[in-house]
PDB file of C-alpha atoms in Angstrom:
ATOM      1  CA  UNK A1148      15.146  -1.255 -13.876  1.00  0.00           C
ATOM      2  CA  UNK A1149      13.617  -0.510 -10.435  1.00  0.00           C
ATOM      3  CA  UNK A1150      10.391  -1.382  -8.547  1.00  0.00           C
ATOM      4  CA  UNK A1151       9.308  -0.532  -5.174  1.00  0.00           C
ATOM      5  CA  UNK A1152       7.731  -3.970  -2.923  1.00  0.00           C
ATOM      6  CA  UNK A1153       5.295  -2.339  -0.612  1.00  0.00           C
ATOM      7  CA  UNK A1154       3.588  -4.332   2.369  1.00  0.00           C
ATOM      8  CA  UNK A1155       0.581  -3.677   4.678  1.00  0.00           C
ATOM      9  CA  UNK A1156       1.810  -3.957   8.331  1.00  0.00           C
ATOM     10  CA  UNK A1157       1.529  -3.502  11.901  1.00  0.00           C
ATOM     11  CA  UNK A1158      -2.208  -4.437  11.880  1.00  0.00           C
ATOM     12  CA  UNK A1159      -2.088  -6.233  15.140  1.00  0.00           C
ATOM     13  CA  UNK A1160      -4.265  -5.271  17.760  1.00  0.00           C
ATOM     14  CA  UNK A1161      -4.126  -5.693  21.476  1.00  0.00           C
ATOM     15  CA  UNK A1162      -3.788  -9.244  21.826  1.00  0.00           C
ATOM     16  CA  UNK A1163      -4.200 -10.513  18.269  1.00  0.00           C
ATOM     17  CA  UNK A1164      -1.716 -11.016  16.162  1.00  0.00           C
ATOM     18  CA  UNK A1165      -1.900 -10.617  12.145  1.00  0.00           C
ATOM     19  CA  UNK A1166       0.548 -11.025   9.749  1.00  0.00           C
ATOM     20  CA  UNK A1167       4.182 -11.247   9.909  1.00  0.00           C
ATOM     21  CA  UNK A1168       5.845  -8.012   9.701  1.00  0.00           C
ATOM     22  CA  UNK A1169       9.093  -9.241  11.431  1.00  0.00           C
ATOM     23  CA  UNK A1170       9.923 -11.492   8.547  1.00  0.00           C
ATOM     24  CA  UNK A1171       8.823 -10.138   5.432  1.00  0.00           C
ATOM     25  CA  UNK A1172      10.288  -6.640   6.445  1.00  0.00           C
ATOM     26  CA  UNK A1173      13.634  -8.392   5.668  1.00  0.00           C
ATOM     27  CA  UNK A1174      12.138  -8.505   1.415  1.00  0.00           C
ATOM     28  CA  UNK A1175      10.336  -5.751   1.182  1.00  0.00           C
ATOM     29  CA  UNK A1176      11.643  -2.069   0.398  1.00  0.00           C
ATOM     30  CA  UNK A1177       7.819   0.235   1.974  1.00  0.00           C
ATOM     31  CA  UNK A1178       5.858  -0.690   4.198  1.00  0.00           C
ATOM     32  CA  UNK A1179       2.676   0.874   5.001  1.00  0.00           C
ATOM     33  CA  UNK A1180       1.814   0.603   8.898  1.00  0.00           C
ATOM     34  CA  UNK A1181      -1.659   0.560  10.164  1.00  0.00           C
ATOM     35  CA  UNK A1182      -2.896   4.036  12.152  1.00  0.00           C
ATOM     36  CA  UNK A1183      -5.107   2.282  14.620  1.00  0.00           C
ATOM     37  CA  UNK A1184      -8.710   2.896  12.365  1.00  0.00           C
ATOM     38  CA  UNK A1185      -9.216  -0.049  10.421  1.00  0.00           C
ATOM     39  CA  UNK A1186      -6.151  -2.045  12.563  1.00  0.00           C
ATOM     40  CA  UNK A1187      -3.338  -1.242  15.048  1.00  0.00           C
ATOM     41  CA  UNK A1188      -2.602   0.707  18.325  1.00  0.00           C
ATOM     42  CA  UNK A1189      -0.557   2.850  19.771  1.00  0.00           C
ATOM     43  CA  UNK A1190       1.798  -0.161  21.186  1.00  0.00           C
ATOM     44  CA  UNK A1191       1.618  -1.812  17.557  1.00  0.00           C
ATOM     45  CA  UNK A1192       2.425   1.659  16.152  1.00  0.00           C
ATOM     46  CA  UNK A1193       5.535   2.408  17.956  1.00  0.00           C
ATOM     47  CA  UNK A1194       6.926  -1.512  17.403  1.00  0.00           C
ATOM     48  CA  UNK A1195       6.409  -1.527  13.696  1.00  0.00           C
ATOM     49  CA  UNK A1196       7.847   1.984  13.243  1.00  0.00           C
ATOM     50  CA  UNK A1197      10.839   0.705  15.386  1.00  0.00           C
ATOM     51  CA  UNK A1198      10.920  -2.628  13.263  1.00  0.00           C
ATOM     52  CA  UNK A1199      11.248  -0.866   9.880  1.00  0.00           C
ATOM     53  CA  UNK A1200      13.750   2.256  10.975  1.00  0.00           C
ATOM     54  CA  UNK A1201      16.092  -1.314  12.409  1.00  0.00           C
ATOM     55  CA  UNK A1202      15.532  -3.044   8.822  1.00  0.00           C
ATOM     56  CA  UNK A1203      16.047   0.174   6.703  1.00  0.00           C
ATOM     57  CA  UNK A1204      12.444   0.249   4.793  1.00  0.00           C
ATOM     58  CA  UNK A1205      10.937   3.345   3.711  1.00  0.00           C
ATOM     59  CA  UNK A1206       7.836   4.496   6.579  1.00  0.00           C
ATOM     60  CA  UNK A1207       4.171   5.061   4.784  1.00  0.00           C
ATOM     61  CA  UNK A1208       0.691   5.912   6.686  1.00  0.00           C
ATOM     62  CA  UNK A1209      -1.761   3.164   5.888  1.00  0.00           C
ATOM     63  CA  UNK A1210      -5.122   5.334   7.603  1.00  0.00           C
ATOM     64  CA  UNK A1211      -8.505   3.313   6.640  1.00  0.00           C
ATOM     65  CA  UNK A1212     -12.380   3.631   7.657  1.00  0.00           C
ATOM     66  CA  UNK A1213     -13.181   3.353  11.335  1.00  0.00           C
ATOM     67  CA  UNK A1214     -14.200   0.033  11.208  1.00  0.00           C
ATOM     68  CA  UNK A1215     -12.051  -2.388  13.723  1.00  0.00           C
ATOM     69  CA  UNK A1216     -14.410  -5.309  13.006  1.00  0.00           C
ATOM     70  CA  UNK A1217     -14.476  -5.286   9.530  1.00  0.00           C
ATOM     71  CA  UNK A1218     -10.775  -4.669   8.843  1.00  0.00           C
ATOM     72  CA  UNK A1219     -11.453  -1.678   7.292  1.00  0.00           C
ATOM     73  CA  UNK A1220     -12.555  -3.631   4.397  1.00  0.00           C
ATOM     74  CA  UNK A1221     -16.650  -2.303   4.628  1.00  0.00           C
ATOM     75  CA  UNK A1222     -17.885   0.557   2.668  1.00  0.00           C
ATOM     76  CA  UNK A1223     -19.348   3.202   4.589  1.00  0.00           C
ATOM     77  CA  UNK A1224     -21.370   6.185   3.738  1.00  0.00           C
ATOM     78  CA  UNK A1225     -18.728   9.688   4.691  1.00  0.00           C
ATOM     79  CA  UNK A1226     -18.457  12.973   3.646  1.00  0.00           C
ATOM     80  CA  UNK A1227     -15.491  14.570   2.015  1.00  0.00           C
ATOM     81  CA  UNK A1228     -14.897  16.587   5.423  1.00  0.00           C
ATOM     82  CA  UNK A1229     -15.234  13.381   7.006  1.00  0.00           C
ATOM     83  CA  UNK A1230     -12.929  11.659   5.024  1.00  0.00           C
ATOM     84  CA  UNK A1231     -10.267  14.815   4.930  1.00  0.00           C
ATOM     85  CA  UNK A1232     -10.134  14.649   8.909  1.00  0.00           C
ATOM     86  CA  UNK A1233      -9.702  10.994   9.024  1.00  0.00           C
ATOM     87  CA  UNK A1234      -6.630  11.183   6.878  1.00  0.00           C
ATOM     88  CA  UNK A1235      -4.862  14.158   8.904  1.00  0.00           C
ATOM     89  CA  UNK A1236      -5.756  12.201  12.208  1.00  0.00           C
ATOM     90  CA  UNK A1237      -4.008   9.265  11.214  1.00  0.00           C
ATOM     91  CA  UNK A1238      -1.036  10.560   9.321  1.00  0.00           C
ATOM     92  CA  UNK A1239      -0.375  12.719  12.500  1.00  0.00           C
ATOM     93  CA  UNK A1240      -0.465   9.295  14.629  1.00  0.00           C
ATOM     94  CA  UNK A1241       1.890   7.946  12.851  1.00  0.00           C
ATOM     95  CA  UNK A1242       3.701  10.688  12.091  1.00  0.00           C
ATOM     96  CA  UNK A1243       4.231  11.115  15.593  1.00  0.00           C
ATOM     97  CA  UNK A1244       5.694   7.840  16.083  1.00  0.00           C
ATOM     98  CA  UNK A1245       7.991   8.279  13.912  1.00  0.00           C
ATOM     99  CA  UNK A1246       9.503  11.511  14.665  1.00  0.00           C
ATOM    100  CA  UNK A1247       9.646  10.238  18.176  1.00  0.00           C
ATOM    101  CA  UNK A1248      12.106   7.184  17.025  1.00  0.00           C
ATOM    102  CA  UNK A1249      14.023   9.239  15.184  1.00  0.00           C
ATOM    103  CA  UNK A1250      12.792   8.435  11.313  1.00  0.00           C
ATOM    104  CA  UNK A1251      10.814  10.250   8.544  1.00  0.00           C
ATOM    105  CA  UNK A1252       8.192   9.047   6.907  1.00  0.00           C
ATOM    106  CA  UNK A1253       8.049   8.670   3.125  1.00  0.00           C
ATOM    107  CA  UNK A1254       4.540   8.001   2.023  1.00  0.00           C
ATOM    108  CA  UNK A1255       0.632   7.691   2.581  1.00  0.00           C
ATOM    109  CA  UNK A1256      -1.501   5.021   1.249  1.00  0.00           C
ATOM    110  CA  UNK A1257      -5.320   4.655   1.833  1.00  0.00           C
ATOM    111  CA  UNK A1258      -6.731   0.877   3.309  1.00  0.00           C
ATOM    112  CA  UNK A1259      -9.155  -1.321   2.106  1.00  0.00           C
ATOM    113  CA  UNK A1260     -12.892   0.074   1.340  1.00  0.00           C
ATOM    114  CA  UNK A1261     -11.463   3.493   1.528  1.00  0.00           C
ATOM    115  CA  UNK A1262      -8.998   2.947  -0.991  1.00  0.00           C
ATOM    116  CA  UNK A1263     -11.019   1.405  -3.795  1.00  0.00           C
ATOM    117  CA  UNK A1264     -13.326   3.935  -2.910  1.00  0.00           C
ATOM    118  CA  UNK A1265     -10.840   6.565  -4.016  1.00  0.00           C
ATOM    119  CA  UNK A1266     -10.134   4.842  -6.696  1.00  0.00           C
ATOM    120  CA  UNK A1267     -13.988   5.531  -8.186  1.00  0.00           C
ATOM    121  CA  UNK A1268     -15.031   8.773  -6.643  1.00  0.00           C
ATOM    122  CA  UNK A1269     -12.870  12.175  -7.175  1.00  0.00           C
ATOM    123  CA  UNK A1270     -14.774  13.685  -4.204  1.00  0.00           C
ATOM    124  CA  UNK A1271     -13.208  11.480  -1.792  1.00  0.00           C
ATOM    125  CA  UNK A1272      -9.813  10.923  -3.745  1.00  0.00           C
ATOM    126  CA  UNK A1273      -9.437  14.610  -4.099  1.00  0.00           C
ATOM    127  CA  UNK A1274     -10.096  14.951   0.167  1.00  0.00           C
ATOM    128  CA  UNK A1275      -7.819  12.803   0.567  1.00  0.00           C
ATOM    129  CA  UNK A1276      -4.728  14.155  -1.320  1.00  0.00           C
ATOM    130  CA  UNK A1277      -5.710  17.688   0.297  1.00  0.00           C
ATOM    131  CA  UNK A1278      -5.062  15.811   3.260  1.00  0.00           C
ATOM    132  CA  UNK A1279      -2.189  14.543   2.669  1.00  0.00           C
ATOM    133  CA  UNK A1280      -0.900  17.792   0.980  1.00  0.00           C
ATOM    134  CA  UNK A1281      -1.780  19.780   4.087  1.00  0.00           C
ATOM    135  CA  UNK A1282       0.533  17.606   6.563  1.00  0.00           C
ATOM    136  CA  UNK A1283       2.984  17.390   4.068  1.00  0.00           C
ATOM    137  CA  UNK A1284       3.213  18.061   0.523  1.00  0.00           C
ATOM    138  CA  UNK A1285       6.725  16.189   0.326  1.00  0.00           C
ATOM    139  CA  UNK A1286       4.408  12.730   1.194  1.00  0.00           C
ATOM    140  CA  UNK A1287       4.300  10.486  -1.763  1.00  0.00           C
ATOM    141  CA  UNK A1288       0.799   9.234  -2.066  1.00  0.00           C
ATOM    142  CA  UNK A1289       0.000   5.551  -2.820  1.00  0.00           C
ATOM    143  CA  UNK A1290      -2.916   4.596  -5.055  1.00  0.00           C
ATOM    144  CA  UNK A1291      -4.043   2.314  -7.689  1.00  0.00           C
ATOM    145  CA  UNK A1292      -2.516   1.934 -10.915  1.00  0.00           C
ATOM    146  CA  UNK A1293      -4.837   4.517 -12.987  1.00  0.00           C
ATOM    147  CA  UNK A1294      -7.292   5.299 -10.253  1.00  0.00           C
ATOM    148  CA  UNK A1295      -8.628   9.006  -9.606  1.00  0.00           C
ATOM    149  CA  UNK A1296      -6.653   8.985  -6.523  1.00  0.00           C
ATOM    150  CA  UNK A1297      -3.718   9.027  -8.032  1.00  0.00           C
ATOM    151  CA  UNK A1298      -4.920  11.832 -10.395  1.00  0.00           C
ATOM    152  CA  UNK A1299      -5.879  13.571  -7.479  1.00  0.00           C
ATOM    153  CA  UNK A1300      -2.651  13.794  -6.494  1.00  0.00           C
ATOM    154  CA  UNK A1301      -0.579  14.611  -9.541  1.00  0.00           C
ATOM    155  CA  UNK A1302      -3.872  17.979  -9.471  1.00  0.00           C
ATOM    156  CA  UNK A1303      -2.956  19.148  -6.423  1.00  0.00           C
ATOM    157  CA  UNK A1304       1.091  18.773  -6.538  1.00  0.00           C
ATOM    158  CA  UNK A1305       1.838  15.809  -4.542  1.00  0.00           C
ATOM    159  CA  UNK A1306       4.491  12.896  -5.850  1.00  0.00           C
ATOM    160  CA  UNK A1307       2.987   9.895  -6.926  1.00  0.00           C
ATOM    161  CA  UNK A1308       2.744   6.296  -7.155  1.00  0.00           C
ATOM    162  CA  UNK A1309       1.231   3.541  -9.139  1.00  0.00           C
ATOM    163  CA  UNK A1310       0.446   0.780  -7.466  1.00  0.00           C
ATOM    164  CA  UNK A1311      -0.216  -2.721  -8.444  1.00  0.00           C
ATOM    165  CA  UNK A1312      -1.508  -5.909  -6.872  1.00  0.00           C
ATOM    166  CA  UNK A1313       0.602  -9.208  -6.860  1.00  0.00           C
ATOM    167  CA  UNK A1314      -2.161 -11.029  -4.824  1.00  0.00           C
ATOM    168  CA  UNK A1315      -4.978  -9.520  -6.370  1.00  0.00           C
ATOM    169  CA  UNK A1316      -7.292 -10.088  -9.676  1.00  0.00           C
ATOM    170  CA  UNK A1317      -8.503  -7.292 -11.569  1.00  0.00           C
ATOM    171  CA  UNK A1318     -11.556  -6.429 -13.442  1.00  0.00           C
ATOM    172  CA  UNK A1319     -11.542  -5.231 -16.957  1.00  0.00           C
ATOM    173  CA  UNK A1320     -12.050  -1.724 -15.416  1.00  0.00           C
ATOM    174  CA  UNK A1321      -9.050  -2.069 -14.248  1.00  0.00           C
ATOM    175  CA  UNK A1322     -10.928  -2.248 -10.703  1.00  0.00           C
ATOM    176  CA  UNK A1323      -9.863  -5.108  -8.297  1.00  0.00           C
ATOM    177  CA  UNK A1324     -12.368  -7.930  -8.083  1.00  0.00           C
ATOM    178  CA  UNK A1325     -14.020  -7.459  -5.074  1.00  0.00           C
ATOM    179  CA  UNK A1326     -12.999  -9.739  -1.999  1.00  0.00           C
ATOM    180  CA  UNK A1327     -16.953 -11.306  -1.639  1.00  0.00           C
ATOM    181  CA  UNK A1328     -15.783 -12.885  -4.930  1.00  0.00           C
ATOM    182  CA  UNK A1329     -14.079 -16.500  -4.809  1.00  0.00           C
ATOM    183  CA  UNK A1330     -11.055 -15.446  -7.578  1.00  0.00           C
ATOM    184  CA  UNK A1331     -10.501 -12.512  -5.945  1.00  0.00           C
ATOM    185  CA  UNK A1332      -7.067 -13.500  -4.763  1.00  0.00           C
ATOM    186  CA  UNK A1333      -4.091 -15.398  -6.532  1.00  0.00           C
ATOM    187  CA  UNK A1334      -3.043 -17.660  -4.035  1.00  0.00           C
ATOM    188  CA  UNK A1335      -0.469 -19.644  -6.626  1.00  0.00           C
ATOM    189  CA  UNK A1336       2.807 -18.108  -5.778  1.00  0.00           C
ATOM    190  CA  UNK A1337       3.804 -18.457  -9.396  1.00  0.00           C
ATOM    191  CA  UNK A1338       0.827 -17.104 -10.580  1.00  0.00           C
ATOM    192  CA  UNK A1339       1.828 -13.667  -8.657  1.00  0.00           C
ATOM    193  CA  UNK A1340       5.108 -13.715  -9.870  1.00  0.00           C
ATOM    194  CA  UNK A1341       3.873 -14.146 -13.513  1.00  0.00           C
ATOM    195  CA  UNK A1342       1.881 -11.083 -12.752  1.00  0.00           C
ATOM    196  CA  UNK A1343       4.159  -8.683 -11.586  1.00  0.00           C
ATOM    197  CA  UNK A1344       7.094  -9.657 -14.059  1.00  0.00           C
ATOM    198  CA  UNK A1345       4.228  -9.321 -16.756  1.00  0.00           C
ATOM    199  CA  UNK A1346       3.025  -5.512 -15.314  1.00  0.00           C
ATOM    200  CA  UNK A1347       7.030  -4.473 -14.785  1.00  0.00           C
ATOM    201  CA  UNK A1348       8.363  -5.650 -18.527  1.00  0.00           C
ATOM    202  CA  UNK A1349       4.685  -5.443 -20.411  1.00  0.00           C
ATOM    203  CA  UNK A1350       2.421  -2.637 -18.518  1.00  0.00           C
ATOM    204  CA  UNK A1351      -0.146  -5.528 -18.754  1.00  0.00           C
ATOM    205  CA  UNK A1352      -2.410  -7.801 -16.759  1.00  0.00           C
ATOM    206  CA  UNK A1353      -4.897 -10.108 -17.663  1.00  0.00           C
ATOM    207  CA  UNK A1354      -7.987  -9.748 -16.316  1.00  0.00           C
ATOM    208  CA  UNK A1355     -11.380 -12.033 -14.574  1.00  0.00           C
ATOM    209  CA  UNK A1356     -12.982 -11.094 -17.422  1.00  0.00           C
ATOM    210  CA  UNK A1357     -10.490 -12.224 -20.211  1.00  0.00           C
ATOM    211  CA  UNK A1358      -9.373  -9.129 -21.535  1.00  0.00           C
ATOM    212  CA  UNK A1359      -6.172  -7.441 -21.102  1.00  0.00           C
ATOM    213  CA  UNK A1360      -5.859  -4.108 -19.226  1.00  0.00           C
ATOM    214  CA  UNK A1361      -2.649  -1.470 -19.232  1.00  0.00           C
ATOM    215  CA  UNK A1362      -1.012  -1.160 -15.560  1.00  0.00           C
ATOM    216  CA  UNK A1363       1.391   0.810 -14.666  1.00  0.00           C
ATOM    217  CA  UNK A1364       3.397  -0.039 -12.103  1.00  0.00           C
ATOM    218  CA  UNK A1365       5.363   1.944  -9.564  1.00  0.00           C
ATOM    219  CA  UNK A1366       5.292   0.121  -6.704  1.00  0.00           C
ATOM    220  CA  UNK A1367       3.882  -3.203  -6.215  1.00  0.00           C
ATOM    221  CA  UNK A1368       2.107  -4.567  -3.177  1.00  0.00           C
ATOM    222  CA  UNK A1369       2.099  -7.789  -0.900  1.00  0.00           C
ATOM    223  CA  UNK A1370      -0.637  -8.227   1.577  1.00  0.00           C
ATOM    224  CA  UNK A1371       1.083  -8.820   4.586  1.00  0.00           C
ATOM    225  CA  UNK A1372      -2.259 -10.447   6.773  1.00  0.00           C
ATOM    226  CA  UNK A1373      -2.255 -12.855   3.555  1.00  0.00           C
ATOM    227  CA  UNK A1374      -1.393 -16.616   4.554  1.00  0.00           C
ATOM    228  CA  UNK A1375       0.955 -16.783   1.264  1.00  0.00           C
ATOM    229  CA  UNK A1376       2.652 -13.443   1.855  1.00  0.00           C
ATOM    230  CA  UNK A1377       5.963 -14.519   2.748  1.00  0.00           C
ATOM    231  CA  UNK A1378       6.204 -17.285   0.410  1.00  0.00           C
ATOM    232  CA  UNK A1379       4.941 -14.706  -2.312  1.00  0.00           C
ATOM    233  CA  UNK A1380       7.587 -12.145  -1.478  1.00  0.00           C
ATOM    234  CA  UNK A1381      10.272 -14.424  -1.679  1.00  0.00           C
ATOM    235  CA  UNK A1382       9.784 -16.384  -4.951  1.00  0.00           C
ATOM    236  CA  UNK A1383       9.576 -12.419  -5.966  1.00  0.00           C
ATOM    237  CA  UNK A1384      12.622 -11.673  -4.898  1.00  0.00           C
ATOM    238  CA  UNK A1385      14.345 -14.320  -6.470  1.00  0.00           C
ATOM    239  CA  UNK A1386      12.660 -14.199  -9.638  1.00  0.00           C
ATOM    240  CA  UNK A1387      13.637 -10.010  -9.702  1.00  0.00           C
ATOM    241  CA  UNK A1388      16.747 -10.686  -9.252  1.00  0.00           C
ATOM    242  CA  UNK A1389      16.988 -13.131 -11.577  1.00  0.00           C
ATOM    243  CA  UNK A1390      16.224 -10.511 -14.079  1.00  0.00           C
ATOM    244  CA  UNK A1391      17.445  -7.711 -12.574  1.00  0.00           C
ATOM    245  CA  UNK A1392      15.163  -5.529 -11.608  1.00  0.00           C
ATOM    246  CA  UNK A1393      16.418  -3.560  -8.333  1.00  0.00           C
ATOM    247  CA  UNK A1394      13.630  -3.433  -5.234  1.00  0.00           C
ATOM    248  CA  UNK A1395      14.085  -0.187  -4.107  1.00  0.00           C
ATOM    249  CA  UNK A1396      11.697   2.189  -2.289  1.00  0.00           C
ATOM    250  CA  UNK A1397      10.485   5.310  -3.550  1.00  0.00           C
ATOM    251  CA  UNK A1398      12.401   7.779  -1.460  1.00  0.00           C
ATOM    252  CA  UNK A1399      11.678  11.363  -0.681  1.00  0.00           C
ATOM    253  CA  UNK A1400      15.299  12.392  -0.676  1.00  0.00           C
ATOM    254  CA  UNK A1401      16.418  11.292  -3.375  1.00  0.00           C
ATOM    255  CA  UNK A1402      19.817   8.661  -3.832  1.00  0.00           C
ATOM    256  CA  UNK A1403      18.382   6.967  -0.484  1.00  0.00           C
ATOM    257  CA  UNK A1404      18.506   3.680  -0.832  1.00  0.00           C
ATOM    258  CA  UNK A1405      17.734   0.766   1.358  1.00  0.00           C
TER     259      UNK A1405
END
């Protein structure tokens, strides 16, 4: 049995520091690194794409809303052309950096607001996997467990993957609660390790609302600005192996492993 551990990184900017990519690179198997939108710059770029190429983890494009101050975390009000340029832009940033340091990158997953918005709205979730298609069809793209993004994807051709939250409650829509909300995040390491063993053996979560949802679970995410993230990833690691389950990325050429 297999899972991919996926983290959001390199969302530093200029002189502020967030998260800690150094260390919890070393547990996960993806990360996805910030395109300098919602977080990041060039500088940050090129040091987290060099970071992950020296500890082996697979490269993804995390592009989000232009929204610096608000973490990318804001709604806003964009078209579908809007949203299809924003994607190319930012995989092309990245993708730049990483050619340049002599990598390849493996995936593309959506940030914040932009990504729940995907979730909801095929308009958007289909610009985005045109996107995403368009740069590179061979680009696995990233998107909540059940979500229209991810059916997006599987429409137009592009490899897929199901991703669940370790750090995050869901709604009985299968929605995550939204971060204005005060249970919106598990911050009980063994409560997010009883989650993701539940999702891997069971396909289930509980839910805010009391009810039980189906999740399917490809790939399972750790926020890496969260202040339990590398506690989290750890006790995850040990409990996985424990039962083993392999962490291994989803790679596009296949029999890569980390």
């Amino acid at each position: 049995m297999y899972i991919d551990l996926n983290c959001d990184a390199g969302e530093s900017f200029g002189a502020y520091k967030i998260g800690n990519d150094e260390e919890l690179f070393d547990y996960v198997s993806s990360v996805n690194i910030a395109c300098g939108f919602h977080a990041g710059d060039p500088n940050v770029m090129r040091r987290t794409v060099g970071l992950a190429l020296q500890k082996r983890v697979a490269i993804g494009a995390h592009p989000g809303l232009p929204d610096l101050n608000g973490f990318g975390r804001r709604a806003m009000k964009v078209s579908r052309d809007e949203v299809y340029n924003l994607i190319v832009y930012q995989i092309g940033a990245l993708q730049a950096f990483v050619q340049a340091e002599g990598g390849k990158m493996n995936h593309v997953k959506p940030h914040g607001a932009l990504y729940n918005m995907a979730a909801k709205d095929m308009e958007i979730a289909r610009a985005i996997a045109e996107a995403v298609y368009k740069v590179d069809r061979h680009l696995i793209l990233y998107g909540l467990s059940g979500s229209m993004l991810v059916e997006a994807g599987k429409q137009i051709g592009l490899r897929t993957a199901q991703e669940a939250f370790a750090d995050r409650t869901y709604r009985a829509d299968g929605s995550l609660t939204n971060r204005s909300r005060s249970d919106a995040l598990i911050t009980n390491a063994e409560d997010a390790v009883l989650q993701i063993v539940r999702m891997i053996h069971e396909g289930k979560a509980g839910t805010i609302d009391g009810i039980e949802i189906p999740i399917c679970a490809d790939t399972i995410c750790i926020h890496g600005d969260g202040p339990h993230a590398l506690t989290f990833v750890k006790e995850m690691r040990n409990t996985l192996k424990q039962q083993g389950i392999i962490v291994q990325s989803l790679r596009v050429e296949r029999g890569e492993k980390k």
